[in-house]
Coordinates of C-alpha atoms in Angstrom, one line a residue:
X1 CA 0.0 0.0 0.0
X2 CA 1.0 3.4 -0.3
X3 CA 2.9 4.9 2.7
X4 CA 1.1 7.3 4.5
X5 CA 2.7 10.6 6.0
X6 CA 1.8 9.2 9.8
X7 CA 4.0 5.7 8.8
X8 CA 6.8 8.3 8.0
X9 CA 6.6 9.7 11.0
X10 CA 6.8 7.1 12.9
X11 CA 9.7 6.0 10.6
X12 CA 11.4 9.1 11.6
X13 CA 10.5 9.0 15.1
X14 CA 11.8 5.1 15.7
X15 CA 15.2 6.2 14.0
X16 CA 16.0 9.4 16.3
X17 CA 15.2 6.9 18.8
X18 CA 17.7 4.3 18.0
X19 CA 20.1 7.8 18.0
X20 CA 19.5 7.8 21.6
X21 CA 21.1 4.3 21.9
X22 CA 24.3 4.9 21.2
X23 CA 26.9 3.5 23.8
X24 CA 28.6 6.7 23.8
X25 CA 29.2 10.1 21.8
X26 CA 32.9 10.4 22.5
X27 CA 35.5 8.6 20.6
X28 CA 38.0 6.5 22.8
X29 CA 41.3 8.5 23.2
X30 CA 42.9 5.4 24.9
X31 CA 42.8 1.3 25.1
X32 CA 41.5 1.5 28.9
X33 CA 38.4 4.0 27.1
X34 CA 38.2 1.4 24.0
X35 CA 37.9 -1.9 26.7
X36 CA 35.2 -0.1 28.7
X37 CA 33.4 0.5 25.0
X38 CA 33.1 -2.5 24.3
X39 CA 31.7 -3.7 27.5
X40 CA 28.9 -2.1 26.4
X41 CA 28.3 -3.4 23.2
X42 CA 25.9 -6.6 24.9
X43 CA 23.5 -3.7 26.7
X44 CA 23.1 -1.6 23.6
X45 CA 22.7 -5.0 21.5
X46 CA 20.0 -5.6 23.9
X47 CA 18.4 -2.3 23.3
X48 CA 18.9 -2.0 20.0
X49 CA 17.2 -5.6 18.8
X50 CA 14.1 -4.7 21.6
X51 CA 13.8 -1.9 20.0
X52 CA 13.8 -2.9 16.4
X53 CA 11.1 -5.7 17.5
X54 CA 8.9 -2.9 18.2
X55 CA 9.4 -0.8 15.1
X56 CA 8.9 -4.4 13.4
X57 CA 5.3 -4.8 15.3
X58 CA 4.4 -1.2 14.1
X59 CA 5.6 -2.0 10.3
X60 CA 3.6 -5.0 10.6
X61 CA 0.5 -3.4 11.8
X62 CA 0.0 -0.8 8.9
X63 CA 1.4 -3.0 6.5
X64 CA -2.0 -5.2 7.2
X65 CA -4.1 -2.6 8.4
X66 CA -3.6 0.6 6.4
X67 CA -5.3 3.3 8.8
X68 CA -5.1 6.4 9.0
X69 CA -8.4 8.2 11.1
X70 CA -8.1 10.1 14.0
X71 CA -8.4 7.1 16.1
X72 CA -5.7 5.9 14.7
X73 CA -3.7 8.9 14.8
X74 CA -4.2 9.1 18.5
X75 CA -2.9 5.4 19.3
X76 CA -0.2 5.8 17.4
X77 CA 0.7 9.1 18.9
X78 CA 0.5 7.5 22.5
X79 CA 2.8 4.6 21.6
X80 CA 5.8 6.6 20.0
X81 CA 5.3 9.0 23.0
X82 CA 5.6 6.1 25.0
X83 CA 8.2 4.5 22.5
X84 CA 10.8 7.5 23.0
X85 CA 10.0 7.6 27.1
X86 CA 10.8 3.7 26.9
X87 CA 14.5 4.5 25.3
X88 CA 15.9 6.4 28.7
X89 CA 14.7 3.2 31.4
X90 CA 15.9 0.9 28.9
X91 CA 18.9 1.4 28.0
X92 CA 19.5 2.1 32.2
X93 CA 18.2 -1.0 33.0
X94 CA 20.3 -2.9 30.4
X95 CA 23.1 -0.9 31.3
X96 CA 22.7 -2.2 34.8
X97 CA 22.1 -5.4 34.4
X98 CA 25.3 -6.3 32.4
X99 CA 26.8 -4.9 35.3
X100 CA 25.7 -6.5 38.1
X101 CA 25.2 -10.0 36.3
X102 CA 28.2 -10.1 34.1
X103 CA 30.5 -7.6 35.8
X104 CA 30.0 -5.2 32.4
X105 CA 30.9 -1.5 33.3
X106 CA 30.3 0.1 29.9
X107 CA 30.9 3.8 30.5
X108 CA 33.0 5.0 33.0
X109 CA 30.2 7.4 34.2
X110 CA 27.7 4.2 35.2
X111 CA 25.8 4.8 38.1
X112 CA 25.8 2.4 40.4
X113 CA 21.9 2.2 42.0
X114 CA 21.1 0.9 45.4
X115 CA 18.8 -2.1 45.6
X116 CA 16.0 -0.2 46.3
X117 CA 16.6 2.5 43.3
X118 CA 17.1 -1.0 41.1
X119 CA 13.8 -2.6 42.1
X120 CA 12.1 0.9 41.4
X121 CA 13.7 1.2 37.8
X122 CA 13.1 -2.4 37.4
X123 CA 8.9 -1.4 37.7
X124 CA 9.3 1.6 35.4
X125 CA 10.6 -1.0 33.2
X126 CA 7.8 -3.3 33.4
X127 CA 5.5 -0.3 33.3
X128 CA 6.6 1.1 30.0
X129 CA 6.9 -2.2 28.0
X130 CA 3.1 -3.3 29.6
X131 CA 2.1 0.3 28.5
X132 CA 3.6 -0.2 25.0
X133 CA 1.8 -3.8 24.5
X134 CA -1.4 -2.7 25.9
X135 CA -1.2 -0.2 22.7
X136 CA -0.6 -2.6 20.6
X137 CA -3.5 -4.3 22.0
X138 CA -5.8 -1.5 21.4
X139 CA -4.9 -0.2 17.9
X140 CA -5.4 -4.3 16.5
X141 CA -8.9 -4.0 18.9
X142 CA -9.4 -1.0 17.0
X143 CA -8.4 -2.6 13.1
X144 CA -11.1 -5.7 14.1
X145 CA -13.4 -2.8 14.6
X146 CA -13.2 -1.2 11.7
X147 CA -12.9 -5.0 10.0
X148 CA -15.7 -3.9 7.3
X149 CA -13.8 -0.5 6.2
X150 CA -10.7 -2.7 6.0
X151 CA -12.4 -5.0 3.6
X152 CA -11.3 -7.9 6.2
X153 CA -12.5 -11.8 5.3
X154 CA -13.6 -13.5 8.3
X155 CA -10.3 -15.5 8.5
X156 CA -8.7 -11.7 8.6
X157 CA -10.9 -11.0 11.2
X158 CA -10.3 -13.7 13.0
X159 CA -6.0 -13.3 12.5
X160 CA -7.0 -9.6 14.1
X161 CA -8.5 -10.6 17.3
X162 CA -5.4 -13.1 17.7
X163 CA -3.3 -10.5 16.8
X164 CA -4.6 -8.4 19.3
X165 CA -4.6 -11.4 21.9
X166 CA -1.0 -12.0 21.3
X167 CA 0.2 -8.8 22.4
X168 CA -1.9 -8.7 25.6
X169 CA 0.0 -11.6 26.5
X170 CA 3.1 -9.6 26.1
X171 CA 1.5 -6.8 28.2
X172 CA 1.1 -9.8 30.8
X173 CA 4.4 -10.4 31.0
X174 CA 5.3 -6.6 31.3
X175 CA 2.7 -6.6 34.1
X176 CA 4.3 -9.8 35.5
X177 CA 7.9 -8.3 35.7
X178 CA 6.7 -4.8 37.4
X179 CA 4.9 -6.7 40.1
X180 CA 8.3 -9.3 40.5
X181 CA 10.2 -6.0 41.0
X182 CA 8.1 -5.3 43.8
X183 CA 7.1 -8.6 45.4
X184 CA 10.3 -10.3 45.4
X185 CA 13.3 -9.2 48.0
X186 CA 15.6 -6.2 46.9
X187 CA 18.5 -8.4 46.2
X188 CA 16.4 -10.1 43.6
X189 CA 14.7 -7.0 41.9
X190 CA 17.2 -6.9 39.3
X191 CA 16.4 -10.4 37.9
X192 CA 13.4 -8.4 37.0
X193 CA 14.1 -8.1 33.3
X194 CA 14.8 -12.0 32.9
X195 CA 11.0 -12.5 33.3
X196 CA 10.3 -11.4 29.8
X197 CA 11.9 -14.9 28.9
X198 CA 8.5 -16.1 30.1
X199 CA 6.9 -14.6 26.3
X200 CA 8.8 -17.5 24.5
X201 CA 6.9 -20.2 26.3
X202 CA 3.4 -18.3 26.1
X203 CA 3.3 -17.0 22.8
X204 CA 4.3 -20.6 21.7
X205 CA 1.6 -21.7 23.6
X206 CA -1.1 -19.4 22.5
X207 CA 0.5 -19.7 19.0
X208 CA -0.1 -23.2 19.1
X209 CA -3.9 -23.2 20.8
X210 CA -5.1 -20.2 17.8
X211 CA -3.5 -22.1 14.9
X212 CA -6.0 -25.4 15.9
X213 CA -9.0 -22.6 16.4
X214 CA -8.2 -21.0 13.3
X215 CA -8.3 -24.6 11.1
X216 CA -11.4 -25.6 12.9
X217 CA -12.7 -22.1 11.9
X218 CA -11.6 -22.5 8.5
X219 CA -13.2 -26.1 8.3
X220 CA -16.7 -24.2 9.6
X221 CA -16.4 -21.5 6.9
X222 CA -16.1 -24.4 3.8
X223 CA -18.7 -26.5 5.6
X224 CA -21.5 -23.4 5.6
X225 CA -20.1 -22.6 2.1
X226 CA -21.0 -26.4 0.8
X227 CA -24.4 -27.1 0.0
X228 CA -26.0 -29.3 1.7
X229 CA -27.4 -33.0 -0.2
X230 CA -30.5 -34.4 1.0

């Protein structure tokens, strides 16, 4: 389809966002400064894939659902607003994690957090990226809504409502990491971000459970389209 000015946008807006990933704006001036850069390569790798998942979901959303309403506008609004919010508790969290897992500094000005500041980070964390999904959530609620407009077949209606399923999953798991980060004991809250792990087995699941719902629905659809012989 033809892009729309609010895909470009948003084009525009995920790339200054990757800009604000970058392990560091200062080029090494020794071999001590080159070693510590390097350290950080895992936590911006981190980032930097997350990230490009997200601006993968978004691609894949107008790419099935060209919209572009007010409604629309508004959702998609909300989530790079979120999206660029996301970038600065991200790329701490990462940055913190390498460190106190694997012993990765990074950058020389890394701020060591308290176990208390870690658990709160590690709930802003969960907080954006349950935010983010939960958006998701809503603009493929939204796309099933507007399934007529959209010229959808019922097996495109029904991929919409899995769709839309298959994120609030991932905004379960977001939820499920914010409320570790403040169940478990501080000297735990930073395992916090190894609980997204948990969207592998679910999505796999759920993958598995809608693809047998969607050939049964399928096998309805061809029955009601066969006549019947008496």
């Amino acid at each position: 389809h033809r892009i729309s000015r609010l895909e470009e946008f948003s084009d525009a807006v995920f790339g200054f966002a990757l800009t604000l990933l970058v392990i560091t704006s200062n080029v090494p001036r020794s071999y001590a400064e080159l070693s510590m850069l390097l350290q950080g390569i895992p936590a911006f790798a981190c980032c930097f894939a997350l990230l490009v998942w997200i601006w993968h979901e978004h691609d894949t959303f107008f790419e099935r659902y060209p919209l572009d309403d007010r409604v629309t506008l508004v959702l998609n609004s909300a989530l790079l607003f979120v999206v660029l919010l996301y970038i600065y508790p991200l790329k701490f969290m990462f940055d913190s994690f390498m460190f106190e897992v694997f012993g990765l500094q990074g950058r020389a000005d890394l701020v060591r957090m308290s176990l208390e500041e870690l658990a709160r980070a590690s709930v802003l964390y969960g907080l954006g990226f349950f935010v983010l999904m939960s958006l998701f959530t809503l603009m493929y609620l939204y796309a099933y809504r507007r399934r007529a407009t959209l010229d959808l077949s019922p097996v495109d209606a029904f991929d919409t409502r899995v769709f839309a399923t298959h994120h609030a999953l991932s905004a379960g798991v977001g939820l499920f990491a914010m409320l570790f980060a403040l169940v478990v004991p501080k000297e735990l809250a930073f395992l916090s971000p190894s609980s997204f792990v948990l969207m592998g087995p679910a999505h796999a699941w759920y993958g598995a459970r809608s693809a047998r719902r969607r050939q049964a629905f399928i096998a309805q659809l061809e029955r009601a389209r066969t006549p019947q012989v008496s």
